[in-house]
Amino acid sequence: MTARLQRLTTLIFSSVLVFSNAFLVPNPRRTVTVTSQVSPLFFSKEKEDTPVGPLQRRFESFLSELPFENKQIVASRKADNLSGGRSSILLPLSTALAPAAEFLDEKTDGWALTYADLRPESEFTTTGQAFLATNIAYAVAGFVLSSQGEALLGFMTEIVSVASFCYHYTQLQQPYNRTDDNTVKLALMVDYILASSSILIGLIYLLQDQTLPLDGLASSALGITCLLCCWRWEKGLPYIAWHSLWHLFSAYSAYSIGICHVAS
């Protein structure tokens, strides 16, 4: 069971890295701007005058040969997905989480779903990519925990690495209009849910075991301090630095608490 969870998480994380294009350097020789590159991980801004590309033409050619009616309608829908429509992957998730997001937004007067403006960094800058790479700490911690027999917290920690990566990826994109504001809020909402669930599991373990790993508690305290600093300096490089430390300290906290639970 543990091995299956590890393989599943590895596949998910690898897919996120591949589809996000975060670690690809744009080719300066190309005349197409980055905003025309659509990732299935987010809702792109709709472009009214986007030229038809070779991929879109292949889809239309393929669909025109299929033996069913209303082929042009289907082809149009496919083209919309390629040229900037809402992703079919995120639309059901957005619909499901919309009531919770609206409730949270209303109760906190819009504060809970606000996010930092990380300019001048983006998903293509060295600093932005280093920031995204700190999420690997969650994947490593979760993998080690799963290998040691702690499947639940290990799996959740690995999934958090994916959710956190997706949120910060869209956060880095949004100031440059490469993704929509609602997409960032959706990714933030998912990150909230998974991170809170993982923290809750860790707290339950601490109460069950009645053992306090000092290194884990110290790392948790440092992580919370860094997170509070993110809310104090919520812009650009200071935010990136503090939030990167939050990733590292919280990942180690999850590892320490999980290992202590296995040993108890």
PDB file of C-alpha atoms in Angstrom:
ATOM      1  CA  MET A   1       0.000   0.000   0.000  1.00  0.00           C
ATOM      2  CA  THR A   2       2.793   2.423   0.920  1.00  0.00           C
ATOM      3  CA  ALA A   3       4.651   1.699  -2.314  1.00  0.00           C
ATOM      4  CA  ARG A   4       1.505   2.393  -4.332  1.00  0.00           C
ATOM      5  CA  LEU A   5       0.979   5.732  -2.592  1.00  0.00           C
ATOM      6  CA  GLN A   6       4.595   6.669  -3.280  1.00  0.00           C
ATOM      7  CA  ARG A   7       4.278   5.831  -6.967  1.00  0.00           C
ATOM      8  CA  LEU A   8       1.000   7.743  -7.217  1.00  0.00           C
ATOM      9  CA  THR A   9       2.438  10.845  -5.571  1.00  0.00           C
ATOM     10  CA  THR A  10       5.581  10.701  -7.681  1.00  0.00           C
ATOM     11  CA  LEU A  11       3.440  10.511 -10.815  1.00  0.00           C
ATOM     12  CA  ILE A  12       1.303  13.478  -9.717  1.00  0.00           C
ATOM     13  CA  PHE A  13       4.288  15.650  -8.774  1.00  0.00           C
ATOM     14  CA  SER A  14       6.100  14.778 -11.999  1.00  0.00           C
ATOM     15  CA  SER A  15       3.006  15.637 -14.024  1.00  0.00           C
ATOM     16  CA  VAL A  16       2.720  18.997 -12.291  1.00  0.00           C
ATOM     17  CA  LEU A  17       6.338  19.822 -13.108  1.00  0.00           C
ATOM     18  CA  VAL A  18       5.952  18.772 -16.736  1.00  0.00           C
ATOM     19  CA  PHE A  19       2.685  20.587 -17.447  1.00  0.00           C
ATOM     20  CA  SER A  20       3.522  23.753 -15.519  1.00  0.00           C
ATOM     21  CA  ASN A  21       6.496  24.705 -17.759  1.00  0.00           C
ATOM     22  CA  ALA A  22       7.896  26.555 -14.735  1.00  0.00           C
ATOM     23  CA  PHE A  23      11.450  25.401 -15.273  1.00  0.00           C
ATOM     24  CA  LEU A  24      11.530  25.954 -19.024  1.00  0.00           C
ATOM     25  CA  VAL A  25      13.408  28.983 -20.299  1.00  0.00           C
ATOM     26  CA  PRO A  26      11.430  30.726 -23.050  1.00  0.00           C
ATOM     27  CA  ASN A  27      13.099  30.751 -26.458  1.00  0.00           C
ATOM     28  CA  PRO A  28      13.820  34.380 -27.436  1.00  0.00           C
ATOM     29  CA  ARG A  29      13.675  33.476 -31.139  1.00  0.00           C
ATOM     30  CA  ARG A  30      10.004  32.630 -30.963  1.00  0.00           C
ATOM     31  CA  THR A  31       7.551  35.352 -31.896  1.00  0.00           C
ATOM     32  CA  VAL A  32       4.723  33.865 -29.835  1.00  0.00           C
ATOM     33  CA  THR A  33       4.452  35.420 -26.388  1.00  0.00           C
ATOM     34  CA  VAL A  34       4.344  33.384 -23.193  1.00  0.00           C
ATOM     35  CA  THR A  35       0.719  34.335 -22.658  1.00  0.00           C
ATOM     36  CA  SER A  36      -0.245  32.117 -25.573  1.00  0.00           C
ATOM     37  CA  GLN A  37       1.110  29.024 -23.851  1.00  0.00           C
ATOM     38  CA  VAL A  38      -1.768  27.359 -22.050  1.00  0.00           C
ATOM     39  CA  SER A  39      -1.193  24.961 -19.181  1.00  0.00           C
ATOM     40  CA  PRO A  40      -3.975  22.579 -18.074  1.00  0.00           C
ATOM     41  CA  LEU A  41      -3.205  23.561 -14.475  1.00  0.00           C
ATOM     42  CA  PHE A  42      -4.897  26.952 -14.620  1.00  0.00           C
ATOM     43  CA  PHE A  43      -7.517  29.105 -16.293  1.00  0.00           C
ATOM     44  CA  SER A  44      -5.766  31.314 -18.805  1.00  0.00           C
ATOM     45  CA  LYS A  45      -6.868  34.767 -19.771  1.00  0.00           C
ATOM     46  CA  GLU A  46      -9.024  34.610 -22.874  1.00  0.00           C
ATOM     47  CA  LYS A  47      -7.398  36.137 -25.939  1.00  0.00           C
ATOM     48  CA  GLU A  48      -9.749  37.455 -28.595  1.00  0.00           C
ATOM     49  CA  ASP A  49      -7.238  37.705 -31.442  1.00  0.00           C
ATOM     50  CA  THR A  50      -5.035  34.667 -30.797  1.00  0.00           C
ATOM     51  CA  PRO A  51      -3.849  33.228 -34.147  1.00  0.00           C
ATOM     52  CA  VAL A  52      -4.622  29.610 -34.930  1.00  0.00           C
ATOM     53  CA  GLY A  53      -1.629  27.444 -34.066  1.00  0.00           C
ATOM     54  CA  PRO A  54      -0.559  24.056 -35.473  1.00  0.00           C
ATOM     55  CA  LEU A  55      -1.895  22.149 -32.450  1.00  0.00           C
ATOM     56  CA  GLN A  56      -5.318  23.720 -32.824  1.00  0.00           C
ATOM     57  CA  ARG A  57      -5.333  22.946 -36.548  1.00  0.00           C
ATOM     58  CA  ARG A  58      -4.480  19.294 -35.845  1.00  0.00           C
ATOM     59  CA  PHE A  59      -7.374  19.056 -33.377  1.00  0.00           C
ATOM     60  CA  GLU A  60      -9.807  20.556 -35.856  1.00  0.00           C
ATOM     61  CA  SER A  61      -8.552  18.260 -38.623  1.00  0.00           C
ATOM     62  CA  PHE A  62      -8.877  15.207 -36.371  1.00  0.00           C
ATOM     63  CA  LEU A  63     -12.369  16.120 -35.190  1.00  0.00           C
ATOM     64  CA  SER A  64     -13.565  16.811 -38.725  1.00  0.00           C
ATOM     65  CA  GLU A  65     -12.919  13.164 -39.617  1.00  0.00           C
ATOM     66  CA  LEU A  66     -14.933  11.715 -36.715  1.00  0.00           C
ATOM     67  CA  PRO A  67     -18.299  10.113 -37.629  1.00  0.00           C
ATOM     68  CA  PHE A  68     -20.713  12.149 -35.527  1.00  0.00           C
ATOM     69  CA  GLU A  69     -22.896  15.211 -35.938  1.00  0.00           C
ATOM     70  CA  ASN A  70     -22.179  18.750 -34.777  1.00  0.00           C
ATOM     71  CA  LYS A  71     -18.471  18.211 -35.309  1.00  0.00           C
ATOM     72  CA  GLN A  72     -17.853  21.929 -35.657  1.00  0.00           C
ATOM     73  CA  ILE A  73     -19.350  22.592 -32.246  1.00  0.00           C
ATOM     74  CA  VAL A  74     -17.079  20.025 -30.628  1.00  0.00           C
ATOM     75  CA  ALA A  75     -14.092  21.357 -32.544  1.00  0.00           C
ATOM     76  CA  SER A  76     -14.914  24.857 -31.359  1.00  0.00           C
ATOM     77  CA  ARG A  77     -15.014  23.689 -27.744  1.00  0.00           C
ATOM     78  CA  LYS A  78     -11.679  21.958 -28.140  1.00  0.00           C
ATOM     79  CA  ALA A  79     -10.202  25.066 -29.672  1.00  0.00           C
ATOM     80  CA  ASP A  80     -11.511  27.187 -26.809  1.00  0.00           C
ATOM     81  CA  ASN A  81      -9.695  24.938 -24.332  1.00  0.00           C
ATOM     82  CA  LEU A  82      -6.471  25.301 -26.289  1.00  0.00           C
ATOM     83  CA  SER A  83      -6.671  29.022 -26.918  1.00  0.00           C
ATOM     84  CA  GLY A  84      -7.528  30.273 -23.476  1.00  0.00           C
ATOM     85  CA  GLY A  85     -10.814  28.874 -22.187  1.00  0.00           C
ATOM     86  CA  ARG A  86     -11.251  27.499 -18.712  1.00  0.00           C
ATOM     87  CA  SER A  87      -9.517  24.218 -18.029  1.00  0.00           C
ATOM     88  CA  SER A  88     -11.801  21.188 -17.847  1.00  0.00           C
ATOM     89  CA  ILE A  89      -9.584  19.894 -15.041  1.00  0.00           C
ATOM     90  CA  LEU A  90     -10.181  22.840 -12.712  1.00  0.00           C
ATOM     91  CA  LEU A  91     -13.769  23.757 -13.580  1.00  0.00           C
ATOM     92  CA  PRO A  92     -15.433  21.025 -11.434  1.00  0.00           C
ATOM     93  CA  LEU A  93     -13.050  21.792  -8.568  1.00  0.00           C
ATOM     94  CA  SER A  94     -13.812  25.497  -8.824  1.00  0.00           C
ATOM     95  CA  THR A  95     -17.549  24.793  -8.752  1.00  0.00           C
ATOM     96  CA  ALA A  96     -17.240  22.500  -5.711  1.00  0.00           C
ATOM     97  CA  LEU A  97     -15.128  24.923  -3.687  1.00  0.00           C
ATOM     98  CA  ALA A  98     -16.936  28.113  -4.671  1.00  0.00           C
ATOM     99  CA  PRO A  99     -19.362  28.126  -1.657  1.00  0.00           C
ATOM    100  CA  ALA A 100     -16.517  27.569   0.814  1.00  0.00           C
ATOM    101  CA  ALA A 101     -14.392  30.232  -0.840  1.00  0.00           C
ATOM    102  CA  GLU A 102     -17.244  32.746  -0.786  1.00  0.00           C
ATOM    103  CA  PHE A 103     -17.937  31.989   2.887  1.00  0.00           C
ATOM    104  CA  LEU A 104     -14.275  32.380   3.824  1.00  0.00           C
ATOM    105  CA  ASP A 105     -13.958  35.547   1.783  1.00  0.00           C
ATOM    106  CA  GLU A 106     -17.043  37.066   3.400  1.00  0.00           C
ATOM    107  CA  LYS A 107     -16.124  36.156   6.987  1.00  0.00           C
ATOM    108  CA  THR A 108     -12.600  37.548   6.692  1.00  0.00           C
ATOM    109  CA  ASP A 109     -13.586  40.622   4.674  1.00  0.00           C
ATOM    110  CA  GLY A 110     -11.538  39.388   1.731  1.00  0.00           C
ATOM    111  CA  TRP A 111      -8.323  38.894   3.730  1.00  0.00           C
ATOM    112  CA  ALA A 112      -8.110  35.068   3.694  1.00  0.00           C
ATOM    113  CA  LEU A 113      -7.943  34.762  -0.090  1.00  0.00           C
ATOM    114  CA  THR A 114      -5.559  37.631  -0.733  1.00  0.00           C
ATOM    115  CA  TYR A 115      -2.064  36.796  -1.916  1.00  0.00           C
ATOM    116  CA  ALA A 116       1.279  38.541  -2.299  1.00  0.00           C
ATOM    117  CA  ASP A 117       2.411  40.337  -5.426  1.00  0.00           C
ATOM    118  CA  LEU A 118       5.779  38.737  -6.197  1.00  0.00           C
ATOM    119  CA  ARG A 119       6.980  41.129  -8.892  1.00  0.00           C
ATOM    120  CA  PRO A 120       9.572  41.440 -10.322  1.00  0.00           C
ATOM    121  CA  GLU A 121       9.894  37.657  -9.934  1.00  0.00           C
ATOM    122  CA  SER A 122       8.006  35.201 -12.120  1.00  0.00           C
ATOM    123  CA  GLU A 123       7.920  31.461 -12.830  1.00  0.00           C
ATOM    124  CA  PHE A 124      10.760  32.009 -15.304  1.00  0.00           C
ATOM    125  CA  THR A 125      13.215  33.907 -13.077  1.00  0.00           C
ATOM    126  CA  THR A 126      15.905  32.153 -11.054  1.00  0.00           C
ATOM    127  CA  THR A 127      14.492  33.435  -7.763  1.00  0.00           C
ATOM    128  CA  GLY A 128      10.979  32.382  -8.701  1.00  0.00           C
ATOM    129  CA  GLN A 129      12.122  28.913  -9.686  1.00  0.00           C
ATOM    130  CA  ALA A 130      14.159  28.556  -6.484  1.00  0.00           C
ATOM    131  CA  PHE A 131      11.025  29.510  -4.549  1.00  0.00           C
ATOM    132  CA  LEU A 132       8.999  26.852  -6.351  1.00  0.00           C
ATOM    133  CA  ALA A 133      11.745  24.290  -5.742  1.00  0.00           C
ATOM    134  CA  THR A 134      11.412  24.651  -1.947  1.00  0.00           C
ATOM    135  CA  ASN A 135       8.167  22.677  -2.249  1.00  0.00           C
ATOM    136  CA  ILE A 136      10.326  19.622  -2.959  1.00  0.00           C
ATOM    137  CA  ALA A 137      11.020  19.586   0.799  1.00  0.00           C
ATOM    138  CA  TYR A 138       7.441  18.419   1.368  1.00  0.00           C
ATOM    139  CA  ALA A 139       7.793  15.704  -1.250  1.00  0.00           C
ATOM    140  CA  VAL A 140      11.037  14.443   0.293  1.00  0.00           C
ATOM    141  CA  ALA A 141       9.643  14.501   3.842  1.00  0.00           C
ATOM    142  CA  GLY A 142       6.492  12.686   2.747  1.00  0.00           C
ATOM    143  CA  PHE A 143       8.458  10.100   0.778  1.00  0.00           C
ATOM    144  CA  VAL A 144      10.708   9.316   3.752  1.00  0.00           C
ATOM    145  CA  LEU A 145       7.719   9.060   6.105  1.00  0.00           C
ATOM    146  CA  SER A 146       5.932   6.685   3.727  1.00  0.00           C
ATOM    147  CA  SER A 147       9.106   4.601   3.448  1.00  0.00           C
ATOM    148  CA  GLN A 148       9.228   4.339   7.235  1.00  0.00           C
ATOM    149  CA  GLY A 149       5.642   3.097   7.448  1.00  0.00           C
ATOM    150  CA  GLU A 150       3.798   6.379   8.134  1.00  0.00           C
ATOM    151  CA  ALA A 151       1.505   6.272   5.110  1.00  0.00           C
ATOM    152  CA  LEU A 152      -1.157   8.818   6.124  1.00  0.00           C
ATOM    153  CA  LEU A 153       0.950  11.832   7.102  1.00  0.00           C
ATOM    154  CA  GLY A 154       3.535  10.868   4.483  1.00  0.00           C
ATOM    155  CA  PHE A 155       0.974  10.827   1.700  1.00  0.00           C
ATOM    156  CA  MET A 156      -0.646  14.066   2.841  1.00  0.00           C
ATOM    157  CA  THR A 157       2.728  15.809   3.035  1.00  0.00           C
ATOM    158  CA  GLU A 158       3.536  14.725  -0.511  1.00  0.00           C
ATOM    159  CA  ILE A 159       0.167  15.952  -1.782  1.00  0.00           C
ATOM    160  CA  VAL A 160       0.761  19.274  -0.023  1.00  0.00           C
ATOM    161  CA  SER A 161       3.922  19.657  -2.108  1.00  0.00           C
ATOM    162  CA  VAL A 162       1.806  19.491  -5.278  1.00  0.00           C
ATOM    163  CA  ALA A 163      -0.868  21.888  -3.993  1.00  0.00           C
ATOM    164  CA  SER A 164       1.697  24.394  -2.730  1.00  0.00           C
ATOM    165  CA  PHE A 165       3.605  24.251  -6.024  1.00  0.00           C
ATOM    166  CA  CYS A 166       0.446  24.905  -8.045  1.00  0.00           C
ATOM    167  CA  TYR A 167      -0.577  27.836  -5.834  1.00  0.00           C
ATOM    168  CA  HIS A 168       2.786  29.581  -5.936  1.00  0.00           C
ATOM    169  CA  TYR A 169       3.160  28.879  -9.645  1.00  0.00           C
ATOM    170  CA  THR A 170      -0.085  30.694 -10.413  1.00  0.00           C
ATOM    171  CA  GLN A 171       0.858  33.386  -7.887  1.00  0.00           C
ATOM    172  CA  LEU A 172       4.050  34.068  -9.816  1.00  0.00           C
ATOM    173  CA  GLN A 173       2.120  34.182 -13.096  1.00  0.00           C
ATOM    174  CA  GLN A 174      -0.779  36.434 -12.136  1.00  0.00           C
ATOM    175  CA  PRO A 175       0.952  39.866 -12.131  1.00  0.00           C
ATOM    176  CA  TYR A 176       1.888  39.275 -15.776  1.00  0.00           C
ATOM    177  CA  ASN A 177      -1.663  38.273 -16.800  1.00  0.00           C
ATOM    178  CA  ARG A 178      -0.598  34.713 -17.555  1.00  0.00           C
ATOM    179  CA  THR A 179      -3.340  33.393 -15.315  1.00  0.00           C
ATOM    180  CA  ASP A 180      -6.572  34.652 -13.813  1.00  0.00           C
ATOM    181  CA  ASP A 181      -7.041  36.080 -10.308  1.00  0.00           C
ATOM    182  CA  ASN A 182      -9.754  33.507  -9.573  1.00  0.00           C
ATOM    183  CA  THR A 183      -7.364  30.715 -10.491  1.00  0.00           C
ATOM    184  CA  VAL A 184      -4.857  31.868  -7.889  1.00  0.00           C
ATOM    185  CA  LYS A 185      -7.615  32.043  -5.285  1.00  0.00           C
ATOM    186  CA  LEU A 186      -8.764  28.542  -6.205  1.00  0.00           C
ATOM    187  CA  ALA A 187      -5.217  27.193  -5.857  1.00  0.00           C
ATOM    188  CA  LEU A 188      -4.862  29.025  -2.533  1.00  0.00           C
ATOM    189  CA  MET A 189      -8.112  27.484  -1.297  1.00  0.00           C
ATOM    190  CA  VAL A 190      -6.925  23.975  -2.184  1.00  0.00           C
ATOM    191  CA  ASP A 191      -3.593  24.690  -0.488  1.00  0.00           C
ATOM    192  CA  TYR A 192      -5.441  25.843   2.650  1.00  0.00           C
ATOM    193  CA  ILE A 193      -7.517  22.673   2.802  1.00  0.00           C
ATOM    194  CA  LEU A 194      -4.653  20.220   2.310  1.00  0.00           C
ATOM    195  CA  ALA A 195      -2.196  22.070   4.548  1.00  0.00           C
ATOM    196  CA  SER A 196      -4.793  22.374   7.331  1.00  0.00           C
ATOM    197  CA  SER A 197      -5.598  18.668   7.043  1.00  0.00           C
ATOM    198  CA  SER A 198      -1.912  17.764   7.348  1.00  0.00           C
ATOM    199  CA  ILE A 199      -1.452  20.051  10.355  1.00  0.00           C
ATOM    200  CA  LEU A 200      -4.525  18.500  11.996  1.00  0.00           C
ATOM    201  CA  ILE A 201      -3.107  14.999  11.502  1.00  0.00           C
ATOM    202  CA  GLY A 202       0.172  16.122  13.081  1.00  0.00           C
ATOM    203  CA  LEU A 203      -1.650  17.590  16.098  1.00  0.00           C
ATOM    204  CA  ILE A 204      -3.647  14.383  16.554  1.00  0.00           C
ATOM    205  CA  TYR A 205      -0.403  12.398  16.524  1.00  0.00           C
ATOM    206  CA  LEU A 206       1.084  14.656  19.197  1.00  0.00           C
ATOM    207  CA  LEU A 207      -1.975  14.176  21.415  1.00  0.00           C
ATOM    208  CA  GLN A 208      -2.077  10.418  20.863  1.00  0.00           C
ATOM    209  CA  ASP A 209       1.612   9.791  21.455  1.00  0.00           C
ATOM    210  CA  GLN A 210       1.951  12.241  24.350  1.00  0.00           C
ATOM    211  CA  THR A 211       5.525  12.654  23.177  1.00  0.00           C
ATOM    212  CA  LEU A 212       6.941  15.980  22.128  1.00  0.00           C
ATOM    213  CA  PRO A 213       9.811  15.793  19.627  1.00  0.00           C
ATOM    214  CA  LEU A 214      11.866  18.851  20.553  1.00  0.00           C
ATOM    215  CA  ASP A 215      13.378  19.276  17.101  1.00  0.00           C
ATOM    216  CA  GLY A 216       9.938  19.097  15.519  1.00  0.00           C
ATOM    217  CA  LEU A 217       8.483  21.625  17.948  1.00  0.00           C
ATOM    218  CA  ALA A 218      11.417  23.986  17.437  1.00  0.00           C
ATOM    219  CA  SER A 219      11.053  23.681  13.682  1.00  0.00           C
ATOM    220  CA  SER A 220       7.305  24.322  13.986  1.00  0.00           C
ATOM    221  CA  ALA A 221       7.914  27.461  16.042  1.00  0.00           C
ATOM    222  CA  LEU A 222      10.444  28.757  13.522  1.00  0.00           C
ATOM    223  CA  GLY A 223       8.085  27.930  10.655  1.00  0.00           C
ATOM    224  CA  ILE A 224       5.161  29.775  12.237  1.00  0.00           C
ATOM    225  CA  THR A 225       7.420  32.774  12.867  1.00  0.00           C
ATOM    226  CA  CYS A 226       8.406  32.807   9.195  1.00  0.00           C
ATOM    227  CA  LEU A 227       4.768  32.517   8.160  1.00  0.00           C
ATOM    228  CA  LEU A 228       3.843  35.507  10.306  1.00  0.00           C
ATOM    229  CA  CYS A 229       6.692  37.442   8.705  1.00  0.00           C
ATOM    230  CA  CYS A 230       5.152  36.634   5.302  1.00  0.00           C
ATOM    231  CA  TRP A 231       2.005  38.460   6.369  1.00  0.00           C
ATOM    232  CA  ARG A 232       4.079  41.394   7.605  1.00  0.00           C
ATOM    233  CA  TRP A 233       6.222  41.672   4.452  1.00  0.00           C
ATOM    234  CA  GLU A 234       3.705  40.543   1.846  1.00  0.00           C
ATOM    235  CA  LYS A 235       5.445  41.609  -1.337  1.00  0.00           C
ATOM    236  CA  GLY A 236       8.278  40.590  -3.642  1.00  0.00           C
ATOM    237  CA  LEU A 237      11.568  39.149  -2.453  1.00  0.00           C
ATOM    238  CA  PRO A 238      10.985  39.469   1.338  1.00  0.00           C
ATOM    239  CA  TYR A 239       7.832  37.386   1.028  1.00  0.00           C
ATOM    240  CA  ILE A 240       9.618  34.805  -1.105  1.00  0.00           C
ATOM    241  CA  ALA A 241      12.465  34.502   1.409  1.00  0.00           C
ATOM    242  CA  TRP A 242      10.233  34.131   4.463  1.00  0.00           C
ATOM    243  CA  HIS A 243       7.781  31.791   2.754  1.00  0.00           C
ATOM    244  CA  SER A 244      10.597  29.595   1.447  1.00  0.00           C
ATOM    245  CA  LEU A 245      11.780  29.179   5.040  1.00  0.00           C
ATOM    246  CA  TRP A 246       8.218  28.325   6.064  1.00  0.00           C
ATOM    247  CA  HIS A 247       8.232  25.513   3.497  1.00  0.00           C
ATOM    248  CA  LEU A 248      11.509  24.100   4.793  1.00  0.00           C
ATOM    249  CA  PHE A 249      10.717  24.337   8.512  1.00  0.00           C
ATOM    250  CA  SER A 250       7.163  23.002   8.192  1.00  0.00           C
ATOM    251  CA  ALA A 251       8.337  20.097   6.031  1.00  0.00           C
ATOM    252  CA  TYR A 252      10.880  19.130   8.677  1.00  0.00           C
ATOM    253  CA  SER A 253       8.201  19.449  11.374  1.00  0.00           C
ATOM    254  CA  ALA A 254       5.966  16.998   9.507  1.00  0.00           C
ATOM    255  CA  TYR A 255       8.894  14.613   9.153  1.00  0.00           C
ATOM    256  CA  SER A 256       9.855  14.830  12.826  1.00  0.00           C
ATOM    257  CA  ILE A 257       6.303  14.351  14.135  1.00  0.00           C
ATOM    258  CA  GLY A 258       5.685  11.463  11.737  1.00  0.00           C
ATOM    259  CA  ILE A 259       8.891   9.656  12.682  1.00  0.00           C
ATOM    260  CA  CYS A 260       8.089  10.103  16.383  1.00  0.00           C
ATOM    261  CA  HIS A 261       4.626   8.639  15.797  1.00  0.00           C
ATOM    262  CA  VAL A 262       6.065   5.598  14.036  1.00  0.00           C
ATOM    263  CA  ALA A 263       8.514   4.999  16.887  1.00  0.00           C
ATOM    264  CA  SER A 264       5.912   5.297  19.632  1.00  0.00           C
TER     265      SER A 264
END
